[in-house]
Short mmCIF file of N, CA and C in Angstrom, two decimals:
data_model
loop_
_atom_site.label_atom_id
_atom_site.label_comp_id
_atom_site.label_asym_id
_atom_site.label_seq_id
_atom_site.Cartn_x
_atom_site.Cartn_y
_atom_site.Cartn_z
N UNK A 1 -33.52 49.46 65.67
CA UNK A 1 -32.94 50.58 64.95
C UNK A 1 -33.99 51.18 64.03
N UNK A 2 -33.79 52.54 64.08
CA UNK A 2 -35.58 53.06 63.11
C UNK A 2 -34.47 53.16 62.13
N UNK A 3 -35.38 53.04 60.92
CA UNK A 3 -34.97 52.76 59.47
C UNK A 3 -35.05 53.91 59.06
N UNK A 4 -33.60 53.95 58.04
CA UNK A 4 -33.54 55.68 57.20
C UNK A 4 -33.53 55.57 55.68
N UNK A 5 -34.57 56.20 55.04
CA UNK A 5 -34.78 56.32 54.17
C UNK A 5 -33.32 55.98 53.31
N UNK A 6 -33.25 55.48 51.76
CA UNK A 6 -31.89 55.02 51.18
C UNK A 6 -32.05 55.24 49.70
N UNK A 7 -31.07 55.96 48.89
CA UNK A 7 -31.44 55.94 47.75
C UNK A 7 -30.03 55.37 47.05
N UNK A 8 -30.95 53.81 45.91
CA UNK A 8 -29.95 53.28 45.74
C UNK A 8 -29.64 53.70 44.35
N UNK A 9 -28.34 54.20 43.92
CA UNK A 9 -28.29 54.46 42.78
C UNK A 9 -26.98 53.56 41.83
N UNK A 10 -27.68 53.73 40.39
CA UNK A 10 -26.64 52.41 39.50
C UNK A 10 -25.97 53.42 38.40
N UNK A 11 -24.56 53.43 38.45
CA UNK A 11 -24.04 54.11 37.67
C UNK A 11 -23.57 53.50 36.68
N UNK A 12 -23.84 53.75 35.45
CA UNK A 12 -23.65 52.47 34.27
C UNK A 12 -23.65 53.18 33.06
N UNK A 13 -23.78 52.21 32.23
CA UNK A 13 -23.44 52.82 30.86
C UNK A 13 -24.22 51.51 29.72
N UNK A 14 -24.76 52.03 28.50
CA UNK A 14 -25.30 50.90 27.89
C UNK A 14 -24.06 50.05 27.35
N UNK A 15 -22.78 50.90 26.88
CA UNK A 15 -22.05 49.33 26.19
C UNK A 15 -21.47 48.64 28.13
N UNK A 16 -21.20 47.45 28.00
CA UNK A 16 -20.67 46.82 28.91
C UNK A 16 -19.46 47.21 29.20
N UNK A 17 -18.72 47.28 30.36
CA UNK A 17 -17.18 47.99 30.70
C UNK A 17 -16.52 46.67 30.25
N UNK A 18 -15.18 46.81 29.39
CA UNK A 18 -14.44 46.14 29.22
C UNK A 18 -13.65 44.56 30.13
N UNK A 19 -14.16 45.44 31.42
CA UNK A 19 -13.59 44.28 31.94
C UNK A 19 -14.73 43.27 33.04
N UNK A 20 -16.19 43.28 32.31
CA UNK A 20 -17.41 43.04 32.70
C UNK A 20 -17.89 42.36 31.57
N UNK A 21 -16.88 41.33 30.64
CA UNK A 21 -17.70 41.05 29.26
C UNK A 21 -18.99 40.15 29.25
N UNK A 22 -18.50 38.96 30.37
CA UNK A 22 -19.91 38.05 30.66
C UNK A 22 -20.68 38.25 31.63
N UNK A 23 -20.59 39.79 31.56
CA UNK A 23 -21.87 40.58 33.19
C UNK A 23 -22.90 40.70 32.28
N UNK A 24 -24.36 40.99 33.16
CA UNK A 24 -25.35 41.70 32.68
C UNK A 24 -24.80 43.10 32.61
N UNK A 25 -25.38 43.33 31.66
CA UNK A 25 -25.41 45.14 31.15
C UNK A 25 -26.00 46.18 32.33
N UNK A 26 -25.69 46.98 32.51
CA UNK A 26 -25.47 47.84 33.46
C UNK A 26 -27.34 48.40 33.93
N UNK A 27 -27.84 48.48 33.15
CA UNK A 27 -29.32 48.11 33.15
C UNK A 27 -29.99 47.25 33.52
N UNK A 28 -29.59 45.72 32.76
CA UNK A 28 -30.31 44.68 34.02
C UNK A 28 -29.46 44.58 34.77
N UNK A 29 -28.62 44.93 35.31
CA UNK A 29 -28.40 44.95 36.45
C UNK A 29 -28.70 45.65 37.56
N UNK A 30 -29.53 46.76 37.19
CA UNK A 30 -30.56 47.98 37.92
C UNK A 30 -32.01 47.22 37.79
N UNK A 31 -32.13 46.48 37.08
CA UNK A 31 -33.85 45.86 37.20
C UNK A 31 -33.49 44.60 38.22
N UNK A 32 -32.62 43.85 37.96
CA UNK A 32 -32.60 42.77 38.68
C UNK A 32 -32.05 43.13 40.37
N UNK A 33 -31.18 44.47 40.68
CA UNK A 33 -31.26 44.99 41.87
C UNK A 33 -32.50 45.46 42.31
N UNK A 34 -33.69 45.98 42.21
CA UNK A 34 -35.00 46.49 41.73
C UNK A 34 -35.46 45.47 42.60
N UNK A 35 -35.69 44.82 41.71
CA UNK A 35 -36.29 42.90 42.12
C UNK A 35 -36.06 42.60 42.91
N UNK A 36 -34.51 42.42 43.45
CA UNK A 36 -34.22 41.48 44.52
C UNK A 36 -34.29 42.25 45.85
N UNK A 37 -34.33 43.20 45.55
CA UNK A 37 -33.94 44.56 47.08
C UNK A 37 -35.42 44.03 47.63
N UNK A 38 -36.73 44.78 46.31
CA UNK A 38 -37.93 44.67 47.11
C UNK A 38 -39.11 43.71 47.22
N UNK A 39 -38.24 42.32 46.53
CA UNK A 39 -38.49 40.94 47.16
C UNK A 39 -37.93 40.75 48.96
N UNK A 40 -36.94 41.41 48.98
CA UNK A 40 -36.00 40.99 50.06
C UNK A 40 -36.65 41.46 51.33
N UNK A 41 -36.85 43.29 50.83
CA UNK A 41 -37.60 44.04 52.04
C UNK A 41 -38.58 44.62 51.27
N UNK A 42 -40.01 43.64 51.33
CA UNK A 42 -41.02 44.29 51.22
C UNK A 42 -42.14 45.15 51.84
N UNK A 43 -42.53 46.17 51.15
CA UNK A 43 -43.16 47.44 51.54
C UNK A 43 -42.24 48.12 52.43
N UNK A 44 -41.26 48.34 52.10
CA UNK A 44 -40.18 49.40 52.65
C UNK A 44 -39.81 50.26 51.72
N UNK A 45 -39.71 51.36 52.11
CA UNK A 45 -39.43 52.31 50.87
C UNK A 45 -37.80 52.70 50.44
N UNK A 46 -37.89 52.37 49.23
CA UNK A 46 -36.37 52.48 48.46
C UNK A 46 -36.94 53.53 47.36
N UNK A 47 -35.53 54.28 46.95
CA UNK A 47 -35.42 54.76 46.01
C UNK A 47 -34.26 54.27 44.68
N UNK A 48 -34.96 54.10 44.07
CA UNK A 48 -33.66 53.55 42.81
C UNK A 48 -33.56 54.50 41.76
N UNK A 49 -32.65 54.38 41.24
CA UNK A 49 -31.91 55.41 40.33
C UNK A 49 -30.63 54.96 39.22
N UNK A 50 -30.96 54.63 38.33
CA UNK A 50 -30.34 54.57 37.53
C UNK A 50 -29.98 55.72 36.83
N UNK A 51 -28.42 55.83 36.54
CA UNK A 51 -27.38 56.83 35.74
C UNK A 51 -26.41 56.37 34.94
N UNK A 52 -26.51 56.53 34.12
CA UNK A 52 -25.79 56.54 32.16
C UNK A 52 -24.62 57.81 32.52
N UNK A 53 -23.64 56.98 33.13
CA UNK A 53 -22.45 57.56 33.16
C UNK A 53 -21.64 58.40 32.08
N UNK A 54 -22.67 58.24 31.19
CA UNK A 54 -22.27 59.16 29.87
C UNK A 54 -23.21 60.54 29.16
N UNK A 55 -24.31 60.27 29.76
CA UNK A 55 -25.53 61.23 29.77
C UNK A 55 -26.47 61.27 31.24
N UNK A 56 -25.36 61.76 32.38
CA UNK A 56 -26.10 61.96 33.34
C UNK A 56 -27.42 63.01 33.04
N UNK A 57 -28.04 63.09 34.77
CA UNK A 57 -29.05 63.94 34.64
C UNK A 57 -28.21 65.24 35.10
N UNK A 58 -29.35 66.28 35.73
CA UNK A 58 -28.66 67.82 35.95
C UNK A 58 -28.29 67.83 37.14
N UNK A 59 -28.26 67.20 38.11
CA UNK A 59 -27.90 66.89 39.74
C UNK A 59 -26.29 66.70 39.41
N UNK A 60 -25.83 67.54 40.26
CA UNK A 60 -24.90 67.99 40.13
C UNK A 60 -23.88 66.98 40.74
N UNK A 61 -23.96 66.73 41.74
CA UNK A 61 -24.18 65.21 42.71
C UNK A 61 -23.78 64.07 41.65
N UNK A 62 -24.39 63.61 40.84
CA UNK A 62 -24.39 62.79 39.98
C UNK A 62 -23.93 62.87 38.63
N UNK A 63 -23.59 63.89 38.30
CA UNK A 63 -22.96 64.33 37.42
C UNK A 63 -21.31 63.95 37.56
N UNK A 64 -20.47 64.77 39.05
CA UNK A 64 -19.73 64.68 39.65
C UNK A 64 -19.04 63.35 40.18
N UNK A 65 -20.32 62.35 40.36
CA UNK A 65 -19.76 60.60 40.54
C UNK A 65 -19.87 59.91 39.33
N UNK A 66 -20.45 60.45 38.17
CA UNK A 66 -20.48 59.67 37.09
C UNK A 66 -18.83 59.77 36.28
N UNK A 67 -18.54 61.32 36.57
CA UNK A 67 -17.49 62.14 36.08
C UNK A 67 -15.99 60.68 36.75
N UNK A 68 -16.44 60.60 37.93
CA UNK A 68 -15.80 59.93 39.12
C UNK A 68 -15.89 58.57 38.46
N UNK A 69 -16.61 57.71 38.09
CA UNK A 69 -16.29 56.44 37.33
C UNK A 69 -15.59 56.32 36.09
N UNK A 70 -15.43 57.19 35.29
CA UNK A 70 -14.97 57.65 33.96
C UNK A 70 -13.39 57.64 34.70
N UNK A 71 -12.94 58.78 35.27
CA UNK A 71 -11.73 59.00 35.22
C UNK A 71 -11.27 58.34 36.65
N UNK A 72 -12.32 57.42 36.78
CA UNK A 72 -10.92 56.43 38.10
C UNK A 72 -10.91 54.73 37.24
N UNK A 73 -11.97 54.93 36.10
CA UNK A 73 -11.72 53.35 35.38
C UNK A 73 -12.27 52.81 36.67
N UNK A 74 -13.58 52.82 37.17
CA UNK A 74 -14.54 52.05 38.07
C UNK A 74 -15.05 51.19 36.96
N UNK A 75 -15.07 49.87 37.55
CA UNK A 75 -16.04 48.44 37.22
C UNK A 75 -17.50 49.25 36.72
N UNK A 76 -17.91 49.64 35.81
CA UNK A 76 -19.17 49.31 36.21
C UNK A 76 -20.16 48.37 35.79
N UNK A 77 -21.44 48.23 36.37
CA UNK A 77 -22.22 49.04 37.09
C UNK A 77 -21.22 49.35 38.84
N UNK A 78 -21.56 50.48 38.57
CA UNK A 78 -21.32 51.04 40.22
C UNK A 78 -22.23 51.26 41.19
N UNK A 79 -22.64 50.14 42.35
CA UNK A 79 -23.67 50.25 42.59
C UNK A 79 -23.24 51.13 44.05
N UNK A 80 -24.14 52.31 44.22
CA UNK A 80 -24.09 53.12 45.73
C UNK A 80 -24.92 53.35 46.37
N UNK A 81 -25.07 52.69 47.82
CA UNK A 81 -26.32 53.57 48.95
C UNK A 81 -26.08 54.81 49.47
N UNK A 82 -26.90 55.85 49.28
CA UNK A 82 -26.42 57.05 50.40
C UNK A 82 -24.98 57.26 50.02
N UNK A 83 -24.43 58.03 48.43
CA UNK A 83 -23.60 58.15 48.19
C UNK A 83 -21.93 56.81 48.72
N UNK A 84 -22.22 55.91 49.01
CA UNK A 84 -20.96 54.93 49.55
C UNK A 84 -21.21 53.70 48.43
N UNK A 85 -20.17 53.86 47.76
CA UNK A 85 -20.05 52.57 46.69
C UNK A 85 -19.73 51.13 47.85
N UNK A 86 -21.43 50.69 47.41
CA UNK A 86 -21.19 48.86 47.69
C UNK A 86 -20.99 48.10 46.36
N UNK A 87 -20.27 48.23 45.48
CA UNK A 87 -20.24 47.19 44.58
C UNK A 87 -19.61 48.01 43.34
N UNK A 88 -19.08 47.48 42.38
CA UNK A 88 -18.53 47.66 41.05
C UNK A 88 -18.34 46.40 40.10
N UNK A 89 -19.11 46.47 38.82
CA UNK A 89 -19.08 45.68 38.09
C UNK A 89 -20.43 44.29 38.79
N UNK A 90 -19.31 42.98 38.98
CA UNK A 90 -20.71 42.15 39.78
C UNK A 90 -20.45 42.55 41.08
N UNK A 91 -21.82 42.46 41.25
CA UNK A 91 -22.45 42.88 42.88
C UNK A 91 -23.03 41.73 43.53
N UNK A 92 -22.33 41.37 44.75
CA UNK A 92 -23.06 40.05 45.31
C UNK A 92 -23.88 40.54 46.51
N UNK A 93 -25.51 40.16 46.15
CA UNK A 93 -26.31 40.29 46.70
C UNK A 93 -26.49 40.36 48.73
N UNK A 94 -25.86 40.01 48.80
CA UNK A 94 -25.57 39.82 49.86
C UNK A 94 -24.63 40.76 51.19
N UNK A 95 -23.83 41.22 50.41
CA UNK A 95 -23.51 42.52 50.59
C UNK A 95 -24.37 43.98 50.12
N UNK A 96 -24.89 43.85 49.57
CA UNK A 96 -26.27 44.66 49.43
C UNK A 96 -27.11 44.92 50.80
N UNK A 97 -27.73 43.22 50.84
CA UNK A 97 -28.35 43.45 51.92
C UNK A 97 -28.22 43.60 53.56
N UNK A 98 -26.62 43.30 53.82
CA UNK A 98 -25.99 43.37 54.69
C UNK A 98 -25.82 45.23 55.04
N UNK A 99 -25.55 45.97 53.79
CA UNK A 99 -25.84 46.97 54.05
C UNK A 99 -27.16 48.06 54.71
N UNK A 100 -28.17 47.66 53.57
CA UNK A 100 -29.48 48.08 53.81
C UNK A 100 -30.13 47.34 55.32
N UNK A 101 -29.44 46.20 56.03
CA UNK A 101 -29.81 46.02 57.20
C UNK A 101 -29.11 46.81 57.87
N UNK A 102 -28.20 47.74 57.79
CA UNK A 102 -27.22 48.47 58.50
C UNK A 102 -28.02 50.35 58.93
N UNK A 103 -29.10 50.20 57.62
CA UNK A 103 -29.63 51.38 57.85
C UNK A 103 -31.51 51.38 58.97
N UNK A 104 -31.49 49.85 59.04
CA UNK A 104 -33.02 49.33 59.39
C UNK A 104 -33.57 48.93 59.15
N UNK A 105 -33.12 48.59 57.43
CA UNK A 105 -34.21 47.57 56.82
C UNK A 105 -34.35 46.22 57.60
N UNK A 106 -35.53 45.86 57.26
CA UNK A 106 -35.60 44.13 57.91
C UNK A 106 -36.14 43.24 57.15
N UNK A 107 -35.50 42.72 56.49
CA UNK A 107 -35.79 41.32 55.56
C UNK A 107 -37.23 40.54 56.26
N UNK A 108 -37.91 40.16 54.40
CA UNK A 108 -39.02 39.55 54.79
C UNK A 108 -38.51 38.04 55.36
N UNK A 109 -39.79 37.52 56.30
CA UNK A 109 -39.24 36.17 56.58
C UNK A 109 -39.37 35.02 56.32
N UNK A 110 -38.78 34.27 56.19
CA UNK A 110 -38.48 33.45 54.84
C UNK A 110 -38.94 31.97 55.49
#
């Protein structure tokens, strides 16, 4: 399967969501996705993106799904590939990568 480019983005917020009290903060949880993605599949190209569901950027796109975690009371961090939420609040790794093998990635070998 040829591999398609993926941009992973973390929709979060600096205080922790209420119902995420003993999670990492919505931030390391964008560094430690970071880490583990391109430990997992190295020299493959990802895009990451972190968004402060409270001070998005001007992408309208993202503005519109941040708007979208606010008023549906989403877990966050909200983690999404290619606009499709894989995860809210904790994210198990594994379903991550189950995804990103879905687009071509191929895990280093272990």
């Amino acid at each position: 399967m040829k591999q398609k480019d993926v941009e992973i983005i973390i929709y979060g917020a600096e205080q922790i969501c209420a119902s995420c009290v003993n999670l990492p903060s919505s931030k390391e949880t964008y560094e430690w996705i970071e880490a583990a993605v391109t430990r997992k599949f190295p020299n493959q190209p990802f895009e990451f993106t972190y968004v402060d569901i409270f001070q998005p950027p001007e992408e309208k796109e993202k503005q519109q799904f941040a708007q979208k975690v606010i008023d549906e009371d989403l877990f966050y961090p909200v983690i999404t590939i290619n606009n499709k939420i894989i995860g809210e609040g904790s994210l198990r790794l594994k379903t991550l990568y189950t995804e990103l093998e879905q687009y071509g990635y191929k895990p280093a070998e272990q």
